[in-house]
Coordinates of C-alpha atoms in Angstrom, one line a residue:
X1 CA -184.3 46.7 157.9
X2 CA -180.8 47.1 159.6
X3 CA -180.0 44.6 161.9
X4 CA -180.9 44.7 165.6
X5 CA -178.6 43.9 168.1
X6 CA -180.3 41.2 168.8
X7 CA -180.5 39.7 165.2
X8 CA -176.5 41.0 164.6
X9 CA -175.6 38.8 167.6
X10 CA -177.6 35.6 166.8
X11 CA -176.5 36.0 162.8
X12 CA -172.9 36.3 164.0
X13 CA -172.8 33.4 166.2
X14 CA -173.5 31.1 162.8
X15 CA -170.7 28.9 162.0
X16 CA -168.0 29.9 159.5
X17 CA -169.5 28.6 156.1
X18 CA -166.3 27.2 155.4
X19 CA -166.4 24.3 157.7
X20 CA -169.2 22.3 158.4
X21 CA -168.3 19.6 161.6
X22 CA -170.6 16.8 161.3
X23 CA -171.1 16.2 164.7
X24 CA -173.3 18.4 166.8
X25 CA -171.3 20.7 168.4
X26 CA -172.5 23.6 169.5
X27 CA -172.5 27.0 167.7
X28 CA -170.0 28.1 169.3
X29 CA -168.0 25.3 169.5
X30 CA -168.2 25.2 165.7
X31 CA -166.7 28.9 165.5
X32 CA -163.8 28.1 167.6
X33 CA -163.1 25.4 165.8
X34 CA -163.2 27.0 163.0
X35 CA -161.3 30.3 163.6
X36 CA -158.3 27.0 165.2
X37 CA -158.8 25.2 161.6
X38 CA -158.6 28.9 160.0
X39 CA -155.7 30.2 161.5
X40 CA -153.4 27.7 160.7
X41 CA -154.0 27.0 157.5
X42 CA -151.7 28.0 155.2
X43 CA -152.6 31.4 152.6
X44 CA -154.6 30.4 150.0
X45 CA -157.9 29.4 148.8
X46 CA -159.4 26.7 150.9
X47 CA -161.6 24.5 149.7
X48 CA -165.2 25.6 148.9
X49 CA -167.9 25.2 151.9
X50 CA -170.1 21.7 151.2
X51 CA -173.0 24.3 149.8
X52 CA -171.4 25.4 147.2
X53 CA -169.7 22.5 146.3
X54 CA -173.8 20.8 145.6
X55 CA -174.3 23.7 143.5
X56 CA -173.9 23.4 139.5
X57 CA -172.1 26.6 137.6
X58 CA -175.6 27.1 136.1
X59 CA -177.2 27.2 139.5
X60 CA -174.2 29.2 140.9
X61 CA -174.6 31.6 137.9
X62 CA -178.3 31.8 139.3
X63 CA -178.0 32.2 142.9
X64 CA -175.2 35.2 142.1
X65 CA -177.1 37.1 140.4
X66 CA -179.9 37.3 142.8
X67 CA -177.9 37.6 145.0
X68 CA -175.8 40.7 143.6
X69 CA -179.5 42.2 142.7
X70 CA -180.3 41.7 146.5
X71 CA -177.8 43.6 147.5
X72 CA -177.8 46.6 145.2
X73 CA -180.9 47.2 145.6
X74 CA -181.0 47.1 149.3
X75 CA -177.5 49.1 149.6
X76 CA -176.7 51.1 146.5
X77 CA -180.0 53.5 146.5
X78 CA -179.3 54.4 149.7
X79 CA -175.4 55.2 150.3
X80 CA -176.1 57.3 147.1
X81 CA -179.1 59.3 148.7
X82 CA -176.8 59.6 151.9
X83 CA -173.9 60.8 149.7
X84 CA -176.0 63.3 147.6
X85 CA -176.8 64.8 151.2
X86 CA -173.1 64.6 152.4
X87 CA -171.8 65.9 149.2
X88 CA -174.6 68.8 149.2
X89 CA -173.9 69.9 152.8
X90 CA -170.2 70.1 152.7
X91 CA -170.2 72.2 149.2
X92 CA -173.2 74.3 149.6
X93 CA -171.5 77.2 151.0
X94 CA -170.4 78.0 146.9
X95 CA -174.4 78.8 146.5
X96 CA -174.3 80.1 149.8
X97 CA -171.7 83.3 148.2
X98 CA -173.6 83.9 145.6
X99 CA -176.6 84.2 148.2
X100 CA -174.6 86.9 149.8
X101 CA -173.3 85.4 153.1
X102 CA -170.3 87.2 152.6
X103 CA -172.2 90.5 152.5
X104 CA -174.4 89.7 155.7
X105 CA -171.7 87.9 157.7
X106 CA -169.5 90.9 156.6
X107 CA -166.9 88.6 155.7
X108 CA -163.7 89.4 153.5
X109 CA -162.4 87.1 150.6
X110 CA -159.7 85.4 152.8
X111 CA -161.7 85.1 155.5
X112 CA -164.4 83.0 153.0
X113 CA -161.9 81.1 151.4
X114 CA -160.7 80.1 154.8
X115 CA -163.9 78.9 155.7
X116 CA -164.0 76.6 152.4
X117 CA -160.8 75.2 153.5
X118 CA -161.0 74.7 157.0
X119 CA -163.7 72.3 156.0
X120 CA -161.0 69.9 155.0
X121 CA -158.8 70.4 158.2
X122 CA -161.2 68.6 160.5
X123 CA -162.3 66.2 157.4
X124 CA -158.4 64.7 157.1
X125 CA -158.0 64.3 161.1
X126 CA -161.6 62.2 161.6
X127 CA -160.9 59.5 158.4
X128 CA -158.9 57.2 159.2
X129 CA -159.5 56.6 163.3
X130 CA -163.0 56.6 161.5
X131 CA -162.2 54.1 159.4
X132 CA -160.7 51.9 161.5
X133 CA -163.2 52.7 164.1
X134 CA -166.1 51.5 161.7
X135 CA -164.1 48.2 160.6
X136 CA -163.5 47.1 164.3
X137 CA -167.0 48.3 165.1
X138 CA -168.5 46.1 162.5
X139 CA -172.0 48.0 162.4
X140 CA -171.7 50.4 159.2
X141 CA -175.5 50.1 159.4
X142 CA -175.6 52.0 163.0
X143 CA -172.6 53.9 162.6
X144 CA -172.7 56.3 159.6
X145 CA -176.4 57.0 159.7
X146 CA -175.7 58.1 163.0
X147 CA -172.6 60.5 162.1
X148 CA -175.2 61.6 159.2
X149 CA -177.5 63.3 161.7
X150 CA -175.0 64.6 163.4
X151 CA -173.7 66.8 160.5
X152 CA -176.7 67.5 159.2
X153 CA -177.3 68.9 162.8
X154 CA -174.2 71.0 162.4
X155 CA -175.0 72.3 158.3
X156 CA -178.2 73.3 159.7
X157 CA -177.0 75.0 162.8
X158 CA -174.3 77.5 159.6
X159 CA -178.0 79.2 159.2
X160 CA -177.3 80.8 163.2
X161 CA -174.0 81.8 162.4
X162 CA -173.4 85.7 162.8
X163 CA -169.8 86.3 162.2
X164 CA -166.2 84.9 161.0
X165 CA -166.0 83.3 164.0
X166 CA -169.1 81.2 164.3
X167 CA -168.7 80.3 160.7
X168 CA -165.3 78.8 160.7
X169 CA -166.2 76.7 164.0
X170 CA -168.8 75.5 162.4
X171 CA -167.3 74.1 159.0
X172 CA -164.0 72.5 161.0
X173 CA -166.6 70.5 162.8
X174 CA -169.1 69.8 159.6
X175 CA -165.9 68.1 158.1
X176 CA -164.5 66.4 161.4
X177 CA -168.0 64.5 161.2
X178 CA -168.7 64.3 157.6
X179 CA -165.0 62.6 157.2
X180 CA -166.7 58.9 158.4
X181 CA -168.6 58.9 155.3
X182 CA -166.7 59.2 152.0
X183 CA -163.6 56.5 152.8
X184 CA -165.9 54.2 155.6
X185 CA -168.4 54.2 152.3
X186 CA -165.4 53.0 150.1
X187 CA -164.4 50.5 152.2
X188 CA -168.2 49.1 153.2
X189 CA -168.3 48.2 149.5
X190 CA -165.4 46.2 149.8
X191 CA -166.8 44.0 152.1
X192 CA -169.5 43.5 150.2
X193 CA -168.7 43.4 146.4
X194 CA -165.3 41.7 144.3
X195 CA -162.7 43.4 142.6
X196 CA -164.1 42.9 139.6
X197 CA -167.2 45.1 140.7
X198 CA -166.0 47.2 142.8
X199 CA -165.4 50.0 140.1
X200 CA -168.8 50.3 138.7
X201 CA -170.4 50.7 142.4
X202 CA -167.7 53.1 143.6
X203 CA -169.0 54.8 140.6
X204 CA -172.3 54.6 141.5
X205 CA -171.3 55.9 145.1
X206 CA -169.8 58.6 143.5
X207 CA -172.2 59.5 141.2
X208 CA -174.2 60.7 144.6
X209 CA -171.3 63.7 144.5
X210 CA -171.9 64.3 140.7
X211 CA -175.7 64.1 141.6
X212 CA -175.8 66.7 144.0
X213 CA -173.9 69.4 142.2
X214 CA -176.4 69.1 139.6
X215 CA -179.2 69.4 142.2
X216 CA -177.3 71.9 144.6
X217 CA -177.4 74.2 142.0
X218 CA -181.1 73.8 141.1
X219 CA -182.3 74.0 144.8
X220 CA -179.6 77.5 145.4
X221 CA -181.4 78.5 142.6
X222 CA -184.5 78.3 144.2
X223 CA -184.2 79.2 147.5
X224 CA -182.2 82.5 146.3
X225 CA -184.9 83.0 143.9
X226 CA -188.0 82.4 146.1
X227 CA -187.4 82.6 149.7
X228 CA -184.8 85.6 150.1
X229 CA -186.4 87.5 153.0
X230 CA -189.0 84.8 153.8
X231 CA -190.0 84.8 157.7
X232 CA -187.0 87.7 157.5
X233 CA -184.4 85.3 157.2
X234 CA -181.6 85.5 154.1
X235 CA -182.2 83.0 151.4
X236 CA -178.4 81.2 151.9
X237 CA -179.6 81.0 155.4
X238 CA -183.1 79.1 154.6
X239 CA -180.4 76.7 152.4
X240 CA -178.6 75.1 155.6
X241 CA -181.8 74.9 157.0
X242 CA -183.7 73.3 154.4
X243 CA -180.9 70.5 153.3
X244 CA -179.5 70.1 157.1
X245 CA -183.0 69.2 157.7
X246 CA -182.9 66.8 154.9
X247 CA -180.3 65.2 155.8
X248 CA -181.5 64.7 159.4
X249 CA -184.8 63.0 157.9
X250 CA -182.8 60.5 155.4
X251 CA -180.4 59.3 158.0
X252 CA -183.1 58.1 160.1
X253 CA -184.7 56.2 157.4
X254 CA -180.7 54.9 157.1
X255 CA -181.1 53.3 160.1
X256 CA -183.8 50.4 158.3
X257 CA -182.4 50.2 155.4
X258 CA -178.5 49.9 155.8
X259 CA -177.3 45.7 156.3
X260 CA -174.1 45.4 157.9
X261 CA -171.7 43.0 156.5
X262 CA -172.3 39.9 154.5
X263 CA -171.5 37.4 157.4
X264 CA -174.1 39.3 160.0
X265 CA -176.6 40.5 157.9
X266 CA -180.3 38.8 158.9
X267 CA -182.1 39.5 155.5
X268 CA -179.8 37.3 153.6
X269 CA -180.9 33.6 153.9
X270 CA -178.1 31.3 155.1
X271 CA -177.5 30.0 151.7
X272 CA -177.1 33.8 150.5
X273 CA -174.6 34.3 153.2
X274 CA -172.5 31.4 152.8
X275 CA -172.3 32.8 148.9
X276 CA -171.5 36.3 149.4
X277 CA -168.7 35.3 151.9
X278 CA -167.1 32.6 149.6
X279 CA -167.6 34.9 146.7
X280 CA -164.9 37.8 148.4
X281 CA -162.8 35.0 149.6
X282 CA -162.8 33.4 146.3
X283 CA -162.0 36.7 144.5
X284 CA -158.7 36.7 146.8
X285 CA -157.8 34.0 148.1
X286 CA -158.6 34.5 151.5
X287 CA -161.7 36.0 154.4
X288 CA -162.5 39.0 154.5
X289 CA -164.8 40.2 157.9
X290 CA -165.2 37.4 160.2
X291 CA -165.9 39.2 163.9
X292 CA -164.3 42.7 165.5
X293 CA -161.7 40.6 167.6
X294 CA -160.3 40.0 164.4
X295 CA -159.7 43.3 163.3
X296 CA -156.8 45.6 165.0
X297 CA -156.3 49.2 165.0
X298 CA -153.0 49.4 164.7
X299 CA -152.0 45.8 162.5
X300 CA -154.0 47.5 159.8
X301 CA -152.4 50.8 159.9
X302 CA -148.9 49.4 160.0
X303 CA -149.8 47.4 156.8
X304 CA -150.9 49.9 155.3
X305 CA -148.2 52.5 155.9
X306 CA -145.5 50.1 155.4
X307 CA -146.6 49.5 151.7
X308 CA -145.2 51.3 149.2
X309 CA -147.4 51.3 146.8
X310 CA -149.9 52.7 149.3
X311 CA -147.7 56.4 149.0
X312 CA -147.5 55.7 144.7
X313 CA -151.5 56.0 145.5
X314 CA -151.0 59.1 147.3
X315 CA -149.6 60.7 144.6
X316 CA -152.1 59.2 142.4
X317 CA -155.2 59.9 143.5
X318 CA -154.1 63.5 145.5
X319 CA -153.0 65.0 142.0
X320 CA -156.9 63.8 140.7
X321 CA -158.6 65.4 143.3
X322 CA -156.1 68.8 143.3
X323 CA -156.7 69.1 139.4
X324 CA -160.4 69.0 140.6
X325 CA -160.7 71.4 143.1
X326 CA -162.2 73.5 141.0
X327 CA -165.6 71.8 141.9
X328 CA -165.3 73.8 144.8
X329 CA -166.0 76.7 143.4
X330 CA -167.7 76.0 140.4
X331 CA -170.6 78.0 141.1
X332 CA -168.4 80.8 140.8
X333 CA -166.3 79.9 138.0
X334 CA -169.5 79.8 136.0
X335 CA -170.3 83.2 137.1
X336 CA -167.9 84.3 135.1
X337 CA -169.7 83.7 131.5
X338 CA -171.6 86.9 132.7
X339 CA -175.1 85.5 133.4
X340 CA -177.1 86.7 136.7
X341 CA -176.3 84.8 139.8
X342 CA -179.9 81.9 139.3
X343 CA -178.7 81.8 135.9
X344 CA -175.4 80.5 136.8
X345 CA -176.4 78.6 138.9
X346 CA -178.4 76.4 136.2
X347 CA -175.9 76.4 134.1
X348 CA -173.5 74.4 136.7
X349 CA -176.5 71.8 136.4
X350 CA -175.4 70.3 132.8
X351 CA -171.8 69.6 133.4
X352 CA -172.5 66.9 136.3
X353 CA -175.4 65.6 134.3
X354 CA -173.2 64.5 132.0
X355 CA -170.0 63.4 134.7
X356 CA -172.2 60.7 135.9
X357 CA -173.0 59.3 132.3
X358 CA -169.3 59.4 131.7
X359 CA -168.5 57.9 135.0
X360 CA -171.0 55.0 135.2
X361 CA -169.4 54.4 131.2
X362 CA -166.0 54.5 132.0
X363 CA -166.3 52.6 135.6
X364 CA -168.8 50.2 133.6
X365 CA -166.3 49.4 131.3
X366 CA -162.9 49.2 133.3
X367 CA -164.9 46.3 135.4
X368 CA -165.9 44.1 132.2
X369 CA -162.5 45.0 130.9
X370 CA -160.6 44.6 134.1
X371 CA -158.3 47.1 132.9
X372 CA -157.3 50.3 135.7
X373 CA -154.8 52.8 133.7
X374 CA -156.1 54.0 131.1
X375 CA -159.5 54.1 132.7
X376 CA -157.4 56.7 134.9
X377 CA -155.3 58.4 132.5
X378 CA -157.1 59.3 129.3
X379 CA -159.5 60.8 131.7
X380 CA -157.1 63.2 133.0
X381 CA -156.0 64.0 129.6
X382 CA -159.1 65.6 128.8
X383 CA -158.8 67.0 131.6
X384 CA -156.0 69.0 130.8
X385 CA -157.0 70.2 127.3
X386 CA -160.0 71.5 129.3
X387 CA -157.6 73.6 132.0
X388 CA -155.9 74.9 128.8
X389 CA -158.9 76.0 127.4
X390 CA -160.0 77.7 130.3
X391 CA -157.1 79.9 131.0
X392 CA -156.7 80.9 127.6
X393 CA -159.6 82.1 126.2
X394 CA -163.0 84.6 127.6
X395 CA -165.6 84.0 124.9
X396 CA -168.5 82.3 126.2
X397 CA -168.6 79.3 124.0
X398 CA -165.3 77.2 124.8
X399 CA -165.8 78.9 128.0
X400 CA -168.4 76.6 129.0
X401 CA -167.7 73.4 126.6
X402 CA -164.3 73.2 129.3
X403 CA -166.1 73.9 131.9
X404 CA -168.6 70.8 130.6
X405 CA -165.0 68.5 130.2
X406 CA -163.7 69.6 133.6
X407 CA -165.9 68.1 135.8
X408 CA -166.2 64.3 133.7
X409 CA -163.0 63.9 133.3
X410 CA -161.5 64.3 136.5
X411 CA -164.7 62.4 138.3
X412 CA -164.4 59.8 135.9
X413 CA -161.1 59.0 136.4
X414 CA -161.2 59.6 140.2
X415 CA -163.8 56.9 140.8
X416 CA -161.4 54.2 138.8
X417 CA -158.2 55.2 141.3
X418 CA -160.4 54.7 144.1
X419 CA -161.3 51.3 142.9
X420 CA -157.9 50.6 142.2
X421 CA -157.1 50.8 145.9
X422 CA -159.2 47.6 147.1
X423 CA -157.9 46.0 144.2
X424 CA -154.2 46.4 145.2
X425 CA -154.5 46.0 149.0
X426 CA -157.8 43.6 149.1
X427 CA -157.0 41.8 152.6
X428 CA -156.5 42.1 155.4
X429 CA -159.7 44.6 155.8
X430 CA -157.7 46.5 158.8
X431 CA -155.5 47.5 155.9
X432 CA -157.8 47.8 153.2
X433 CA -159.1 50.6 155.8
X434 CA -156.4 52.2 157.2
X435 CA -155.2 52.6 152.9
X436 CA -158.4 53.9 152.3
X437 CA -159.4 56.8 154.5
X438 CA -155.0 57.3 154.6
X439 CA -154.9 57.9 150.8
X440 CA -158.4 59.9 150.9
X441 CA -157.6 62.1 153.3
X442 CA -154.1 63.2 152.3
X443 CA -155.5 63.8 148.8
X444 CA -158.2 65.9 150.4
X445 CA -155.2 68.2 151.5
X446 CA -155.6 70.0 148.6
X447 CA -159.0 71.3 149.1
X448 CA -157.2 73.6 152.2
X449 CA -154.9 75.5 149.8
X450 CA -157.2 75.6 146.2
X451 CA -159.4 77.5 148.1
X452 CA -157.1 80.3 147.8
X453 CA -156.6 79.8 144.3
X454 CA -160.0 81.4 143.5
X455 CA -159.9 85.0 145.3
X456 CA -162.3 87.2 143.3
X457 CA -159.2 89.4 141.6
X458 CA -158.5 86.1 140.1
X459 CA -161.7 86.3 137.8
X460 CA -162.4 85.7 134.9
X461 CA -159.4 83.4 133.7
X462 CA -158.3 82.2 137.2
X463 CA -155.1 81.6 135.5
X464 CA -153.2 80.2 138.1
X465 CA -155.4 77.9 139.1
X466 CA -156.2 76.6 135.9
X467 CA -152.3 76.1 135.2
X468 CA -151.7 74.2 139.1
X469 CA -155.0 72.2 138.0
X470 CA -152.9 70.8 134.7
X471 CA -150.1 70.3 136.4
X472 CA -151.4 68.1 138.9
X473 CA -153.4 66.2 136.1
X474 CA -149.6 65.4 134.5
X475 CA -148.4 64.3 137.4
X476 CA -151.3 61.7 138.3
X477 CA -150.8 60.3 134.8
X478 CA -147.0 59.9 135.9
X479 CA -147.9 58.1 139.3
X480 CA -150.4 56.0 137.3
X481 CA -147.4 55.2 134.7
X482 CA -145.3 54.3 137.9
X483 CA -147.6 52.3 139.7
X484 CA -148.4 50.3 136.3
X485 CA -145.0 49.4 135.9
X486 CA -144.7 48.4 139.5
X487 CA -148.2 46.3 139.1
X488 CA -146.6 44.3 136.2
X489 CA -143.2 43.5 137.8
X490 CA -145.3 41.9 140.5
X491 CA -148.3 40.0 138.6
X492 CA -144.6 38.4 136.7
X493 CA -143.3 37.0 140.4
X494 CA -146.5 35.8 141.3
X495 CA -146.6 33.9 138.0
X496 CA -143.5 32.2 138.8
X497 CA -144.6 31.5 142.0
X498 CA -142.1 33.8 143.8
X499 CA -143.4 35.3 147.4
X500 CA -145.2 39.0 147.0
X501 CA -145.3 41.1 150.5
X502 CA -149.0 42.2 150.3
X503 CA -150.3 39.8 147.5
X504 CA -152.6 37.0 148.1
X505 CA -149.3 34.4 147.7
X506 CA -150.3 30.6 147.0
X507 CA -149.5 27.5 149.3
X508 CA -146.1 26.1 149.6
X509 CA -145.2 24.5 146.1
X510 CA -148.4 26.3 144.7
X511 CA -149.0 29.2 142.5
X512 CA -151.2 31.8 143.2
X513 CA -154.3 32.7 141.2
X514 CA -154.6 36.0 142.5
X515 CA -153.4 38.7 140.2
X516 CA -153.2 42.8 140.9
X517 CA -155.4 44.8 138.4
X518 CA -153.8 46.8 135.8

């Protein structure tokens, strides 16, 4: 169950598990003392709290692993049921055409195209005051299930819609509230997880996204097939209603299920928390979420936009995303093999089948490897043999084999980039934020103009968006290139002990364990 105010405040009034006074002093005596003993310590790992120093490496070994198995199963299920929902509700309106809402809402092909995009306007402006809303907030557990109903409120309330009008209102505000989400998701798992695990779970975040265009497509399929007309309302109609309503229903069920972070969660046992707060600080060198005085608005921003590997990011992970913004239509791109509208619909089923195999495979393996670029880059690669194929050919067969490369390559690699940003900027979390939601919501930028990159005189080839999508595949394999190179100049000074702005940098005389991922 999610903590209760009650519970939140009594858990977060524990002492810091890195130091233990022996006298009795109060609780809060023992905080202030240590946030005094924290703050002027010098950067670097402090010594291990007097639990974990009685523990053995077997025993350690032990306790982590329950401890990690605690945790995924408590969290994991349900931010990927959440995201299924988010993913479904801000992409349905691709069933939705082939349901005819053009038709009934008389709209024309700009004017639908500008309702995909507009989507993304609102989504850009809301992530990172979100963001840094949610880490000063420190209540993930209250805050994005409630967002959740609210945009499941606002997908459901598409099925009223009677013109142009209504319908673009509607979408600026689905994104303005769906943007919390996505980035606050990202950066949740940071507080919870290491570097070193961080990619497989974003992964499995992800794989919520990949999971719902595989069963978007099934439900469309069925609503347009077996309740067009039903109670006289249009079948793309019943669709808002049915998953807005869904995603009403989980996000109350969010609300006792969700913890909030390690240090104020009441299901872990003290023992568990002291662990999975020493764990993060041990992966980095120092704390991570200690209280929302801590955590500034505007520190974290400045951090973040001061760093310049946070624009090589940018250009990273905005060139994925472009070169898959064919997701966004997919539905339609399919339609293009000839088959009936159900029909094409089930066929945009197999391709994310098999993106989250891929994904979980290639995130899986970048963790245990600890390798980042060419988790990225040989991704994209296949990603543009697919784009070639695409443009350049109408038989059915390659067709549909790029069509099943598009959407695992680009996914696959995406989830690795995203990883790679709490890797690079692990602490302070204010940062880690602000980076986050900054570098997701400029990449989702791209979303407002592909939409016009699929006007139905584009059919069947869609040349020029096939060609922009391989273009911007090249250049995220440059930015990847750059941003390696970059990685490895600075791993080299923190080996000799040379001062790194924005790396976990060693005591005076000392040199730093802490290494950027490559």
């Amino acid at each position: 169950m999610a903590d209760s105010p009650t519970k939140g405040e009594a858990v977060s009034e524990i002492e810091n598990p890195h130091s233990y006074p022996e006298s009795g002093a109060s609780g809060d005596e023992k905080v202030t003392a240590s946030k005094v003993e924290d703050a002027n310590a010098p950067r670097g790992l402090r010594e291990p709290p007097p639990f974990i120093q009685s523990l053995t490496a077997e025993e350690r070994e032990v306790l982590e692993v329950h401890l990690k198995r605690k945790i995924d199963t408590r969290l994991l299920p349900a931010i990927i049921l959440m995201y299924i929902l988010n993913y479904i509700d801000r992409n349905n309106i691709a069933a939705a055409k082939l349901a005819h809402i053009e038709r009934d809402l008389g709209l024309s092909s700009v004017e639908f195209q500008t309702a995909v995009s507009i989507l993304f306007v609102g989504y850009l402006l809301m992530q990172i005051p979100s963001n840094l809303f949610l880490n000063k907030l420190g209540k993930p557990a209250i805050y994005l299930p409630t967002c959740m109903i609210i945009w499941g409120i606002i997908s459901a309330a598409t099925a009223g819609c009677t013109n142009a009008a209504g319908l673009l209102v509607n979408r600026f505000f689905l994104g303005f509230v769906e943007a919390a989400y996505f980035p606050g998701c990202l950066y949740y798992l940071s507080c919870w997880y290491t570097r070193k695990e961080l990619g497989f779970r974003t992964a499995v975040l992800y794989s919520g996204a990949l999971i719902s265009g595989a069963f978007s497509g099934l439900i469309s399929a069925g609503v347009t097939w077996g309740l067009d007309g039903a109670r006289g309302i249009a079948a793309w109609r019943w669709l808002f209603i049915i998953e807005g309503a869904a995603t009403v229903a989980v996000a109350i069920g969010a609300f006792f299920v969700l913890p909030n972070f390690p240090r104020t969660t009441s299901w872990l046992t003290e023992e568990e928390r002291i662990l999975a707060v020493w764990r993060l600080e041990e992966d980095i060198g120092e704390d991570d979420w200690v209280g929302s005085s801590e955590q500034t608005f505007w520190e974290g921003a400045r951090l973040a936009f001061t760093d310049i590997k946070t624009y090589v990011l940018i250009v990273l992970v905005f060139c994925i995303v472009a070169s898959g913004t064919v997701t966004n239509f997919f539905p339609t791109v399919v339609n293009t093999l000839g088959y009936g509208n159900v029909q094409s619909l089930l066929l945009t089923a197999p391709p994310y089948v098999l993106a989250v195999i891929v994904t979980y495979a290639n995130a899986y393996h970048a963790d245990k490897t600890g390798e980042r670029y060419w988790h990225i880059t040989l991704p994209m690669w296949v990603a543009i043999i697919a784009y070639i194929i695409a443009a350049t050919t109408t038989a059915v067969a390659p067709r549909y084999l790029s069509m099943m490369l598009m959407v695992p390559s680009v996914y696959s690699g995406f989830v690795v980039a995203l990883a790679w940003i709490s890797n690079i900027m692990p602490r302070p979390p204010a940062k880690r934020a602000a980076a986050l939601a900054f570098i997701n919501a400029v990449s989702n930028c791209c979303s407002i103009y592909a939409s016009y990159l699929y006007p139905n005189s584009a059919a069947p080839h869609y040349t020029t968006a096939m060609v922009v999508n391989c273009c911007t595949a090249v250049i995220a394999v440059a930015a990847a290139t750059v941003l390696r190179f970059m990685l490895v100049k600075l791993n080299r000074k923190l080996a000799a002990g040379i001062f790194v702005d924005g790396a976990i940098n060693g005591r005076p005389g000392e040199v730093s364990t802490f290494r950027f991922k490559i």
